[in-house]
Amino acid sequence: MDESARAQAVSLMDRRKALNAFRIGDALFHRITWSAAIFVLLLLGAIIGALIWGAAPALSKFGFAFIYSERWSVNNEIFGALSPIYGTLMSSLIAMLIAVPVGIGIAIFLTELCPMGLRRPIGIAIELLAGIPSIIYGIWGFFVLAPFLKEYVMPALDEWLAPVPILNVIFEGPGYAASLLTAGLILAIMVLPFITAISRDVFATVPPVLKEAAFGVGCTKWEVVRNVVIPYTRVGVVGGVMLGLGRALGETMAVTFVIGNSKRISFSLLDPATTISATIANEFQEASGMYTSALLALGLLLFGITFTVLAISRVMLARLDKKAGA
Amino acid sequence: MIVNGYSRRKTRNAVMMGLCWAAAIFGLSWLLLILGALVWNGIAGLNLSVFTEVTPGPNSEGGLKNAIVGSLILTGLGVAIGTPIGMLAGTYMAEYGRHSRITNYIRFVNDILLSAPSIIIGLFIYQVVVVPMSNFSALAGALALAVIVIPVVVRTTEDMLLLVPLPLREAAAALGLPRSHVLLKVSYRAARAGLITGVLLAVARASGETAPLLFTALSSQFFSLDLFKPMASLPVIINNFAGKGYANWQQLAWTGALLITLSVLTLSIAARILSAQRTQK
């Protein structure tokens, strides 16, 4: 065997080695990324599993009474979650009643009315505000909004609405600084940027030619929005609203300060109440045994509610994406 | 009749558009009010001792040094743990598994994680880390923040890699580069600004989170660097200080809130500038 043949054999060997190394590296990298992806799947499973595991003692002891019973007695170890559930749903309802029309209104303003030069700055400002941590809204609500409402707004509401049936029960005074109304307002302010940003984005998916055609036959701006933009983007707007609702239902820090943490269900919005997340945040550290399990069951309940809402929102937004892509 | 209908339509249009203007003014003024109160109340307490002294007891002098350092450690560690996992998972979804069904499931699950209530994450980490280790620790807090960070990074990584044009990858593959090299040397490089944007957004998100830290990292009145002990952080200190009736605590809560907001806004603006540069190129 002469020199050059040997050199060739060696270089072939090296080459095979190098290619092998590439192949192994490739397979390895594929596996690693795959594992990370599976990890994300397992993470959700683990969260649900850990919550069920922790909640099991309370759920097996109280059964369905956990959901419909109002009694929350730490000393007797009797836990019913009706009051936090009521507070969570009511505060989110108030938030949505305010934030949805205002958010969609701002989105219409941004896509149809706003002077071109201001569109980007206002849009960016809203997106930045969506990123502000919720505790900031919480302390603002606690120090600024709640005292203001108690001092000026609540007495007025109580007085004006006293002769109106139904409304006089809902807004029955004297009114507390920390109340369902305050919490609902703070939540509304907090989810407003989310709803605005998503509505604006979905309004932007309307093909200009549709709007131009409507303007061309003489529609007013409102008629274009009402009959072209909103029908076209309906699923997307609902998806965005649901996303905001998911946020509001699960929000903790903005609410804990301003809801008053009372386990008594009152039909007046001016009375203190509590939400699932506020109950957990306030009581978890001092809890033990069955108490802890009951709070974890609350957590599981909250996760169940938000999971459903968010899943619906995703499906609706995905449907709009498909439409925009087609 | 026609004239009448015409003017009615015009009035209706004017009313509705007026309402949209009102909505914009109403909504934006709330947000301005919040920022205004934050700056007004926060700046009053902003001085050097905020950065050099630890959190005080009621009605005594002090600062936020332990909380600031604690926030930096918790956020840094959380992002350091969460980013690689999130990036690899996002890479799988955009590159290897682009057309597989499992990617759709992961995307759905990731979206759920992205908007899941953060207090749930806190409960989860309490169950799987704090209970087995039988004490509250900075490590548990960092892991909770990592769970917050992962979905943010997965989302941006996938989105950014999907934006990298296919011909770039094909050209690299045609040169005989193995898939992993195509990824590391071509896809990642092309998407670099976007990936960094994602990490910045994740830092912004993690640095303001309070609820996941309440029962994991807890808080501490002392300056501590020990990862196996409770650790103070700005959001939790704000939470603990604001509700009590001591003037000095409330002042520190406002100042802390201003610090967090400024850093979150800076990070989001930086992320925005970065991604704007990318689109210009």
Coordinates of C-alpha atoms in Angstrom, one line a residue:
Chain A
M1 CA 0.0 0.0 0.0
D2 CA 1.6 3.3 -1.0
E3 CA 1.5 6.6 0.7
S4 CA -1.2 8.4 -1.3
A5 CA -3.7 5.5 -1.0
R6 CA -3.2 5.5 2.8
A7 CA -3.7 9.2 3.0
Q8 CA -6.9 8.8 1.0
A9 CA -8.1 6.0 3.3
V10 CA -7.4 8.1 6.4
S11 CA -9.2 11.1 5.0
L12 CA -12.2 8.9 4.1
M13 CA -12.2 7.7 7.7
D14 CA -12.0 11.3 9.0
R15 CA -14.8 12.2 6.7
R16 CA -17.0 9.4 7.9
K17 CA -16.1 10.3 11.5
A18 CA -17.0 13.9 10.9
L19 CA -20.3 13.0 9.1
N20 CA -21.1 10.7 12.0
A21 CA -20.5 13.4 14.5
F22 CA -22.8 15.7 12.5
R23 CA -25.4 13.0 12.4
I24 CA -25.2 12.4 16.1
G25 CA -25.2 16.1 16.8
D26 CA -28.2 16.5 14.6
A27 CA -30.2 13.7 16.2
L28 CA -29.2 15.0 19.6
F29 CA -30.3 18.5 18.9
H30 CA -33.6 17.2 17.5
R31 CA -34.2 15.2 20.6
I32 CA -33.3 18.1 22.9
T33 CA -35.7 20.5 21.2
W34 CA -38.4 17.8 21.2
S35 CA -37.9 17.2 24.9
A36 CA -38.3 20.9 25.6
A37 CA -41.5 21.0 23.6
I38 CA -42.9 18.0 25.4
F39 CA -41.8 19.6 28.7
V40 CA -44.2 22.5 27.9
L41 CA -47.0 20.0 27.4
L42 CA -46.2 18.2 30.6
L43 CA -45.9 21.5 32.5
L44 CA -49.7 22.2 32.0
G45 CA -50.4 18.6 33.0
A46 CA -48.2 18.9 36.1
I47 CA -50.0 22.2 37.1
I48 CA -53.4 20.5 36.9
G49 CA -52.1 17.4 38.5
A50 CA -50.5 19.2 41.5
L51 CA -53.7 21.2 42.0
I52 CA -55.9 18.2 41.9
W53 CA -53.6 16.3 44.3
G54 CA -53.6 19.2 46.7
A55 CA -57.4 19.8 46.4
A56 CA -58.4 16.2 46.7
P57 CA -58.9 16.1 50.5
A58 CA -61.2 19.1 50.5
L59 CA -63.1 18.1 47.4
S60 CA -63.7 14.6 48.7
K61 CA -64.8 15.9 52.1
F62 CA -67.2 18.6 50.8
G63 CA -68.1 17.3 47.4
F64 CA -70.4 19.6 45.4
A65 CA -71.2 21.6 48.6
F66 CA -67.8 23.2 48.1
I67 CA -69.3 25.1 45.1
Y68 CA -72.7 26.0 46.3
S69 CA -72.2 26.5 50.1
E70 CA -71.5 30.0 51.3
R71 CA -70.1 29.0 54.7
W72 CA -66.4 29.5 55.1
S73 CA -65.5 28.7 58.6
V74 CA -61.8 28.2 59.3
N75 CA -62.3 27.2 63.0
N76 CA -64.9 24.4 62.1
E77 CA -63.0 23.4 59.0
I78 CA -66.0 23.9 56.9
F79 CA -65.3 25.5 53.5
G80 CA -67.8 26.5 50.8
A81 CA -66.6 28.6 47.9
L82 CA -69.8 30.3 46.8
S83 CA -68.8 33.7 48.0
P84 CA -65.4 33.9 46.3
I85 CA -67.0 32.4 43.1
Y86 CA -69.7 35.1 43.2
G87 CA -67.2 37.9 43.8
T88 CA -65.0 36.6 40.9
L89 CA -67.8 36.4 38.4
M90 CA -69.4 39.7 39.5
S91 CA -66.2 41.8 39.5
S92 CA -65.3 40.4 36.1
L93 CA -68.8 41.1 34.9
I94 CA -68.6 44.8 36.0
A95 CA -65.1 45.0 34.4
M96 CA -66.4 43.6 31.1
L97 CA -69.5 45.8 31.0
I98 CA -67.2 48.8 31.2
A99 CA -64.1 47.7 29.3
V100 CA -65.7 46.0 26.3
P101 CA -67.6 49.0 24.9
V102 CA -64.9 51.4 25.8
G103 CA -62.2 49.1 24.4
I104 CA -64.0 48.6 21.2
G105 CA -64.8 52.3 21.0
I106 CA -61.1 53.1 21.3
A107 CA -60.3 50.5 18.7
I108 CA -62.8 52.1 16.3
F109 CA -61.3 55.5 17.1
L110 CA -57.8 54.2 16.3
T111 CA -58.7 52.5 13.0
E112 CA -61.2 55.0 11.7
L113 CA -61.1 58.4 13.3
C114 CA -57.7 59.1 14.8
P115 CA -55.4 61.5 12.8
M116 CA -52.8 59.4 11.1
G117 CA -49.9 60.9 12.9
L118 CA -51.4 60.0 16.3
R119 CA -52.3 56.4 15.5
R120 CA -48.9 54.8 16.1
P121 CA -48.1 56.7 19.3
I122 CA -51.5 56.0 20.9
G123 CA -51.4 52.4 19.7
I124 CA -47.9 51.9 21.2
A125 CA -48.9 53.7 24.4
I126 CA -51.8 51.2 24.8
E127 CA -49.6 48.2 24.2
L128 CA -47.1 49.5 26.8
L129 CA -49.8 50.0 29.3
A130 CA -50.9 46.4 28.8
G131 CA -47.5 45.4 30.1
I132 CA -47.7 47.3 33.4
P133 CA -47.7 44.9 36.3
S134 CA -51.0 44.4 38.0
I135 CA -49.7 45.4 41.5
I136 CA -49.3 49.0 40.2
Y137 CA -53.1 49.1 39.3
G138 CA -53.7 47.6 42.8
I139 CA -51.9 50.2 44.8
W140 CA -53.3 53.0 42.6
G141 CA -56.8 51.6 43.3
F142 CA -56.1 51.4 46.9
F143 CA -54.7 54.8 47.5
V144 CA -56.4 56.9 44.8
L145 CA -59.5 55.3 43.3
A146 CA -61.1 53.7 46.4
P147 CA -61.0 56.8 48.6
F148 CA -62.3 58.9 45.7
L149 CA -65.2 56.5 45.0
K150 CA -66.2 56.4 48.7
E151 CA -66.0 60.1 49.2
Y152 CA -67.8 61.4 46.1
V153 CA -69.3 58.7 43.8
M154 CA -70.9 56.2 46.2
P155 CA -73.0 58.6 48.3
A156 CA -74.2 60.1 45.0
L157 CA -75.1 56.7 43.6
D158 CA -76.9 55.7 46.8
E159 CA -78.9 59.0 46.8
W160 CA -79.8 59.3 43.2
L161 CA -80.8 55.6 42.7
A162 CA -82.7 55.3 46.0
P163 CA -86.1 55.8 44.2
V164 CA -85.3 53.4 41.4
P165 CA -86.3 49.8 42.0
I166 CA -83.7 47.1 41.6
L167 CA -80.9 49.6 41.1
N168 CA -81.4 50.9 44.6
V169 CA -80.6 47.4 45.9
I170 CA -77.6 47.0 43.6
F171 CA -76.2 50.4 44.6
E172 CA -77.3 50.4 48.3
G173 CA -75.2 52.6 50.5
P174 CA -73.5 53.7 52.7
G175 CA -70.7 52.2 50.5
Y176 CA -67.2 51.1 51.4
A177 CA -63.9 52.2 49.9
A178 CA -63.0 48.5 49.3
S179 CA -66.0 47.1 47.4
L180 CA -67.1 45.0 44.5
L181 CA -67.6 48.2 42.5
T182 CA -64.0 49.4 43.1
A183 CA -62.6 46.0 42.2
G184 CA -64.7 45.9 39.0
L185 CA -63.5 49.4 38.0
I186 CA -59.9 48.6 38.6
L187 CA -60.2 45.4 36.6
A188 CA -61.9 47.3 33.8
I189 CA -59.0 49.8 33.6
M190 CA -56.6 46.9 33.7
V191 CA -58.1 44.8 30.9
L192 CA -58.9 47.9 28.8
P193 CA -55.5 47.9 27.0
F194 CA -55.8 44.1 26.2
I195 CA -59.2 44.4 24.7
T196 CA -58.3 47.6 22.8
A197 CA -55.1 46.2 21.4
I198 CA -56.7 42.9 20.2
S199 CA -59.8 44.6 18.7
R200 CA -57.6 47.1 16.9
D201 CA -55.5 44.2 15.5
V202 CA -58.5 42.3 14.3
F203 CA -60.1 45.4 12.8
A204 CA -57.0 45.8 10.8
T205 CA -57.6 42.4 9.2
V206 CA -60.6 43.7 7.3
P207 CA -59.6 43.9 3.6
P208 CA -59.7 47.6 2.7
V209 CA -61.6 46.8 -0.5
L210 CA -64.6 45.7 1.5
K211 CA -64.6 49.0 3.4
E212 CA -64.0 51.0 0.3
A213 CA -66.9 49.3 -1.5
A214 CA -69.2 50.2 1.4
F215 CA -68.0 53.8 1.4
G216 CA -68.4 53.8 -2.3
V217 CA -72.1 53.1 -2.1
G218 CA -72.5 56.0 0.3
C219 CA -72.2 54.4 3.8
T220 CA -71.3 56.6 6.7
K221 CA -68.4 55.7 8.9
W222 CA -70.6 54.2 11.5
E223 CA -72.5 52.1 8.9
V224 CA -69.2 50.8 7.6
V225 CA -68.1 49.8 11.1
R226 CA -71.5 48.4 12.0
N227 CA -72.2 46.5 8.8
V228 CA -68.8 45.6 7.5
V229 CA -66.0 45.8 10.0
I230 CA -67.8 44.2 13.0
P231 CA -69.5 41.4 11.2
Y232 CA -66.3 40.5 9.4
T233 CA -64.3 40.5 12.7
R234 CA -67.0 39.2 15.1
V235 CA -65.2 36.0 16.1
G236 CA -61.9 37.9 16.6
V237 CA -63.5 40.5 18.8
V238 CA -65.2 37.9 20.9
G239 CA -61.9 36.1 21.2
G240 CA -60.2 39.2 22.4
V241 CA -63.0 39.9 24.9
M242 CA -62.7 36.4 26.2
L243 CA -58.9 36.8 26.5
G244 CA -59.6 40.0 28.6
L245 CA -62.2 38.1 30.6
G246 CA -59.6 35.4 31.3
R247 CA -57.3 38.0 32.6
A248 CA -59.9 39.6 34.8
L249 CA -61.1 36.3 36.3
G250 CA -57.6 35.3 37.3
E251 CA -56.3 38.7 38.3
T252 CA -54.9 38.8 41.8
M253 CA -52.9 41.8 42.8
A254 CA -55.1 44.5 41.3
V255 CA -58.1 43.1 43.2
T256 CA -56.8 42.0 46.5
F257 CA -56.2 45.5 47.8
V258 CA -59.6 46.9 46.8
I259 CA -62.2 44.2 47.3
G260 CA -62.4 44.2 51.1
N261 CA -62.1 40.5 51.5
S262 CA -65.5 39.8 53.0
K263 CA -67.0 36.3 52.7
R264 CA -70.5 37.6 53.1
I265 CA -72.4 37.7 49.8
S266 CA -74.2 41.1 49.4
F267 CA -76.2 42.2 46.5
S268 CA -75.0 45.7 46.8
L269 CA -72.0 46.5 44.6
L270 CA -70.9 49.1 47.2
D271 CA -70.3 46.4 49.8
P272 CA -67.0 44.5 50.3
A273 CA -66.7 41.1 48.7
T274 CA -63.9 38.7 47.8
T275 CA -62.7 36.8 44.8
I276 CA -61.0 33.4 44.5
S277 CA -57.6 34.8 43.8
A278 CA -57.9 37.4 46.6
T279 CA -58.9 34.7 49.0
I280 CA -55.9 32.6 48.1
A281 CA -53.5 35.5 48.2
N282 CA -54.7 36.6 51.6
E283 CA -55.1 33.3 53.4
F284 CA -52.7 30.8 51.9
Q285 CA -49.7 31.7 54.1
E286 CA -51.5 31.1 57.4
A287 CA -53.3 28.0 56.2
S288 CA -52.6 24.4 57.0
G289 CA -54.2 21.0 56.6
M290 CA -57.7 21.0 55.3
Y291 CA -57.6 24.8 55.1
T292 CA -54.7 24.6 52.6
S293 CA -56.5 21.9 50.7
A294 CA -59.6 24.1 50.5
L295 CA -57.6 27.0 49.1
L296 CA -56.0 24.7 46.6
A297 CA -59.4 23.5 45.6
L298 CA -60.3 27.2 45.0
G299 CA -57.2 27.5 42.8
L300 CA -58.3 24.4 40.9
L301 CA -61.7 25.9 40.4
L302 CA -60.2 29.2 39.2
F303 CA -57.9 27.3 36.8
G304 CA -60.9 25.4 35.5
I305 CA -62.9 28.6 34.8
T306 CA -60.0 30.5 33.2
F307 CA -59.0 27.4 31.2
T308 CA -62.4 27.2 29.6
V309 CA -62.6 30.9 28.9
L310 CA -59.1 31.0 27.4
A311 CA -59.7 27.9 25.3
I312 CA -62.8 29.4 23.8
S313 CA -60.9 32.6 23.1
R314 CA -58.1 30.8 21.4
V315 CA -60.5 28.8 19.2
M316 CA -62.3 31.9 18.1
L317 CA -59.1 33.9 17.4
A318 CA -57.7 30.9 15.4
R319 CA -60.9 30.8 13.4
L320 CA -60.4 34.5 12.4
D321 CA -56.8 33.8 11.5
K322 CA -57.9 31.0 9.2
K323 CA -60.4 33.4 7.6
A324 CA -57.8 36.1 7.2
G325 CA -55.4 33.6 5.7
A326 CA -57.9 32.2 3.2
Chain B
M1 CA -88.5 61.1 3.3
I2 CA -85.2 60.5 1.6
V3 CA -83.8 63.8 3.0
N4 CA -85.1 62.9 6.4
G5 CA -83.4 59.4 6.3
Y6 CA -80.2 61.0 5.1
S7 CA -80.0 63.5 8.0
R8 CA -80.9 60.7 10.5
R9 CA -78.1 58.6 9.2
K10 CA -75.7 61.6 9.5
T11 CA -76.8 62.3 13.0
R12 CA -76.5 58.7 14.0
N13 CA -73.0 58.6 12.5
A14 CA -72.0 61.8 14.4
V15 CA -73.4 60.4 17.7
M16 CA -71.6 57.1 17.4
M17 CA -68.3 58.6 16.2
G18 CA -68.6 61.1 19.1
L19 CA -69.0 58.2 21.5
C20 CA -65.8 56.6 20.1
W21 CA -64.0 59.8 20.6
A22 CA -65.3 59.9 24.1
A23 CA -64.3 56.3 24.7
A24 CA -60.7 57.1 23.6
I25 CA -60.5 60.2 25.8
F26 CA -62.1 58.4 28.8
G27 CA -59.9 55.3 28.5
L28 CA -56.6 57.2 27.9
S29 CA -57.2 59.6 30.7
W30 CA -57.6 56.8 33.3
L31 CA -54.2 55.5 32.2
L32 CA -52.7 58.9 32.3
L33 CA -54.1 59.4 35.8
I34 CA -52.4 56.2 37.0
L35 CA -49.1 57.1 35.5
G36 CA -49.4 60.6 36.9
A37 CA -50.2 59.4 40.4
L38 CA -47.3 56.9 40.2
V39 CA -44.7 59.5 39.2
W40 CA -46.1 62.2 41.6
N41 CA -46.1 59.9 44.7
G42 CA -43.1 57.8 43.7
I43 CA -40.6 60.6 43.1
A44 CA -41.3 62.1 46.5
G45 CA -39.6 59.2 48.1
L46 CA -36.8 58.7 45.6
N47 CA -33.4 59.3 47.1
L48 CA -30.1 57.5 47.6
S49 CA -31.0 55.7 50.7
V50 CA -33.7 53.8 48.7
F51 CA -30.8 52.0 47.0
T52 CA -28.4 51.7 49.9
E53 CA -30.6 50.7 52.9
V54 CA -32.7 47.6 53.6
T55 CA -36.4 47.7 54.3
P56 CA -37.2 49.4 57.6
G57 CA -39.6 48.5 60.4
P58 CA -42.7 50.6 60.9
N59 CA -42.0 54.4 61.1
S60 CA -38.2 54.2 60.8
E61 CA -35.7 55.1 58.2
G62 CA -34.8 52.7 55.4
G63 CA -34.7 51.8 51.7
L64 CA -35.4 49.0 49.3
K65 CA -31.9 47.6 48.8
N66 CA -32.8 44.0 49.7
A67 CA -35.9 44.1 47.6
I68 CA -34.2 45.6 44.6
V69 CA -31.3 43.0 44.7
G70 CA -33.8 40.3 45.4
S71 CA -35.9 41.2 42.4
L72 CA -32.8 41.2 40.2
I73 CA -31.8 37.8 41.5
L74 CA -35.2 36.2 41.2
T75 CA -35.9 37.7 37.8
G76 CA -32.4 36.9 36.5
L77 CA -32.5 33.3 37.7
G78 CA -36.1 32.8 36.5
V79 CA -35.2 34.1 33.0
A80 CA -32.0 32.1 33.0
I81 CA -33.9 28.9 33.7
G82 CA -36.9 29.6 31.5
T83 CA -35.3 31.0 28.4
P84 CA -33.3 27.9 27.2
I85 CA -36.3 25.7 27.7
G86 CA -38.6 28.1 26.0
M87 CA -36.3 28.7 23.1
L88 CA -35.7 25.0 22.5
A89 CA -39.4 24.3 22.6
G90 CA -40.1 27.2 20.2
T91 CA -37.3 25.9 17.9
Y92 CA -38.9 22.5 17.8
M93 CA -42.3 24.0 16.9
A94 CA -41.0 26.2 14.2
E95 CA -38.3 23.9 12.7
Y96 CA -38.6 20.2 13.3
G97 CA -42.2 19.9 14.1
R98 CA -43.6 22.7 11.9
H99 CA -46.2 20.4 10.3
S100 CA -46.7 17.9 13.0
R101 CA -49.9 17.7 14.9
I102 CA -48.2 17.8 18.3
T103 CA -47.0 21.4 17.5
N104 CA -50.6 22.5 17.4
Y105 CA -51.3 20.9 20.8
I106 CA -48.2 22.6 22.2
R107 CA -49.2 25.9 20.8
F108 CA -52.6 25.7 22.4
V109 CA -51.2 24.6 25.7
N110 CA -48.6 27.3 25.6
D111 CA -51.3 29.9 24.9
I112 CA -53.2 28.7 28.0
L113 CA -50.0 28.9 30.1
L114 CA -49.3 32.4 28.7
S115 CA -52.6 33.7 30.1
A116 CA -53.1 31.4 33.1
P117 CA -53.6 33.3 36.4
S118 CA -50.2 33.8 37.8
I119 CA -51.4 32.9 41.3
I120 CA -52.0 29.4 40.1
I121 CA -48.3 29.2 39.1
G122 CA -47.5 30.2 42.7
L123 CA -49.7 27.4 44.1
F124 CA -48.2 24.9 41.7
I125 CA -44.6 25.7 42.7
Y126 CA -45.7 25.7 46.3
Q127 CA -46.9 22.2 45.9
V128 CA -44.0 20.8 43.9
V129 CA -41.0 22.7 45.4
V130 CA -41.8 24.4 48.7
V131 CA -43.7 21.5 50.3
P132 CA -41.0 18.8 49.5
M133 CA -38.2 21.2 50.5
S134 CA -40.3 22.2 53.5
N135 CA -39.3 25.8 53.4
F136 CA -39.9 29.0 51.4
S137 CA -36.9 29.8 49.2
A138 CA -35.6 32.2 46.6
L139 CA -35.1 29.1 44.4
A140 CA -38.8 28.3 44.5
G141 CA -39.5 31.9 43.6
A142 CA -37.1 31.8 40.6
L143 CA -38.7 28.5 39.4
A144 CA -42.2 30.1 39.6
L145 CA -40.9 33.0 37.5
A146 CA -39.4 30.5 35.1
V147 CA -42.8 29.0 34.6
I148 CA -44.0 32.5 33.8
V149 CA -41.1 33.1 31.4
I150 CA -41.3 29.9 29.4
P151 CA -44.6 30.5 27.5
V152 CA -43.5 34.1 26.6
V153 CA -40.2 32.9 25.1
V154 CA -41.8 29.9 23.4
R155 CA -44.3 32.2 21.7
T156 CA -41.8 34.7 20.4
T157 CA -39.2 32.1 19.4
E158 CA -41.7 30.3 17.3
D159 CA -43.1 33.4 15.7
M160 CA -39.7 34.8 15.0
L161 CA -38.3 31.6 13.5
L162 CA -41.4 31.2 11.3
L163 CA -40.5 34.7 9.9
V164 CA -37.1 33.5 8.7
P165 CA -37.5 32.9 4.9
L166 CA -37.4 29.2 3.8
P167 CA -34.9 29.8 1.0
L168 CA -32.3 30.8 3.6
R169 CA -32.6 27.4 5.1
E170 CA -32.7 25.7 1.8
A171 CA -29.5 27.4 0.6
A172 CA -27.7 26.4 3.8
A173 CA -28.9 22.8 3.4
A174 CA -27.9 22.7 -0.2
L175 CA -24.3 23.4 0.9
G176 CA -24.5 20.2 2.8
L177 CA -24.9 21.7 6.3
P178 CA -26.6 19.4 8.8
R179 CA -30.0 20.5 10.1
S180 CA -28.7 21.5 13.5
H181 CA -26.0 23.8 11.9
V182 CA -28.6 25.3 9.6
L183 CA -30.6 26.2 12.7
L184 CA -27.8 27.5 14.8
K185 CA -25.8 29.3 12.1
V186 CA -28.6 30.5 9.8
S187 CA -32.1 30.5 11.4
Y188 CA -31.0 31.8 14.8
R189 CA -28.8 34.4 13.4
A190 CA -31.5 35.7 11.1
A191 CA -34.0 35.8 13.9
R192 CA -31.6 37.1 16.5
A193 CA -33.2 40.5 17.1
G194 CA -36.6 38.9 17.5
L195 CA -35.3 36.3 19.9
I196 CA -33.7 39.0 22.1
T197 CA -37.0 40.9 22.0
G198 CA -38.7 37.9 23.3
V199 CA -36.3 37.6 26.2
L200 CA -36.6 41.3 27.0
L201 CA -40.4 40.9 27.1
A202 CA -40.0 37.9 29.3
V203 CA -37.8 39.9 31.7
A204 CA -40.4 42.7 31.8
R205 CA -43.2 40.2 32.5
A206 CA -41.3 38.4 35.2
S207 CA -40.0 41.5 37.0
G208 CA -43.5 42.7 37.8
E209 CA -45.1 39.5 38.9
T210 CA -46.2 39.4 42.5
A211 CA -48.7 36.6 42.9
P212 CA -46.3 33.7 42.0
L213 CA -43.8 34.9 44.6
L214 CA -46.2 35.3 47.5
F215 CA -46.0 31.7 48.7
T216 CA -42.7 30.7 47.1
A217 CA -39.9 33.3 47.7
L218 CA -42.0 34.9 50.4
S219 CA -40.2 38.0 51.6
S220 CA -37.5 39.0 54.0
Q221 CA -36.6 42.1 56.0
F222 CA -32.9 41.3 55.7
F223 CA -30.4 41.5 52.9
S224 CA -30.0 38.0 51.8
L225 CA -28.2 36.3 48.8
D226 CA -29.0 32.7 50.0
L227 CA -31.1 30.9 47.4
F228 CA -32.4 28.5 50.0
K229 CA -33.9 31.2 52.2
P230 CA -36.8 33.5 51.6
M231 CA -35.9 36.5 49.6
A232 CA -37.5 40.0 49.4
S233 CA -38.6 41.3 46.0
L234 CA -40.0 44.7 45.0
P235 CA -43.5 43.5 44.0
V236 CA -44.0 41.5 47.2
I237 CA -42.6 44.4 49.4
I238 CA -45.0 46.7 47.7
N239 CA -47.8 44.3 48.5
N240 CA -46.7 43.9 52.1
F241 CA -46.1 47.7 52.7
A242 CA -49.0 49.4 50.9
G243 CA -51.8 48.0 52.9
K244 CA -50.4 48.8 56.4
G245 CA -51.0 52.2 57.9
Y246 CA -47.4 53.3 58.3
A247 CA -46.5 56.4 56.3
N248 CA -42.9 55.4 55.6
W249 CA -44.0 52.0 54.3
Q250 CA -46.6 53.5 52.0
Q251 CA -44.0 55.9 50.7
L252 CA -41.6 53.0 50.0
A253 CA -44.4 51.1 48.3
W254 CA -45.0 54.1 45.9
T255 CA -41.3 54.4 45.2
G256 CA -41.0 50.7 44.6
A257 CA -44.0 50.8 42.3
L258 CA -42.4 53.7 40.3
L259 CA -39.1 51.7 40.0
I260 CA -40.8 48.6 38.7
T261 CA -42.9 50.6 36.2
L262 CA -39.9 52.5 34.9
S263 CA -37.9 49.3 34.4
V264 CA -40.8 47.4 32.8
L265 CA -41.5 50.3 30.5
T266 CA -37.8 50.7 29.6
L267 CA -37.6 47.0 28.8
S268 CA -40.7 47.0 26.6
I269 CA -39.5 50.1 24.8
A270 CA -36.1 48.5 24.2
A271 CA -37.8 45.4 22.9
R272 CA -39.9 47.5 20.6
I273 CA -36.9 49.4 19.2
L274 CA -35.1 46.2 18.6
S275 CA -37.9 44.6 16.7
A276 CA -38.4 47.9 14.7
Q277 CA -34.8 47.7 13.6
R278 CA -35.3 44.2 12.4
T279 CA -38.3 45.1 10.2
Q280 CA -36.3 48.0 8.7
K281 CA -33.6 45.6 7.6

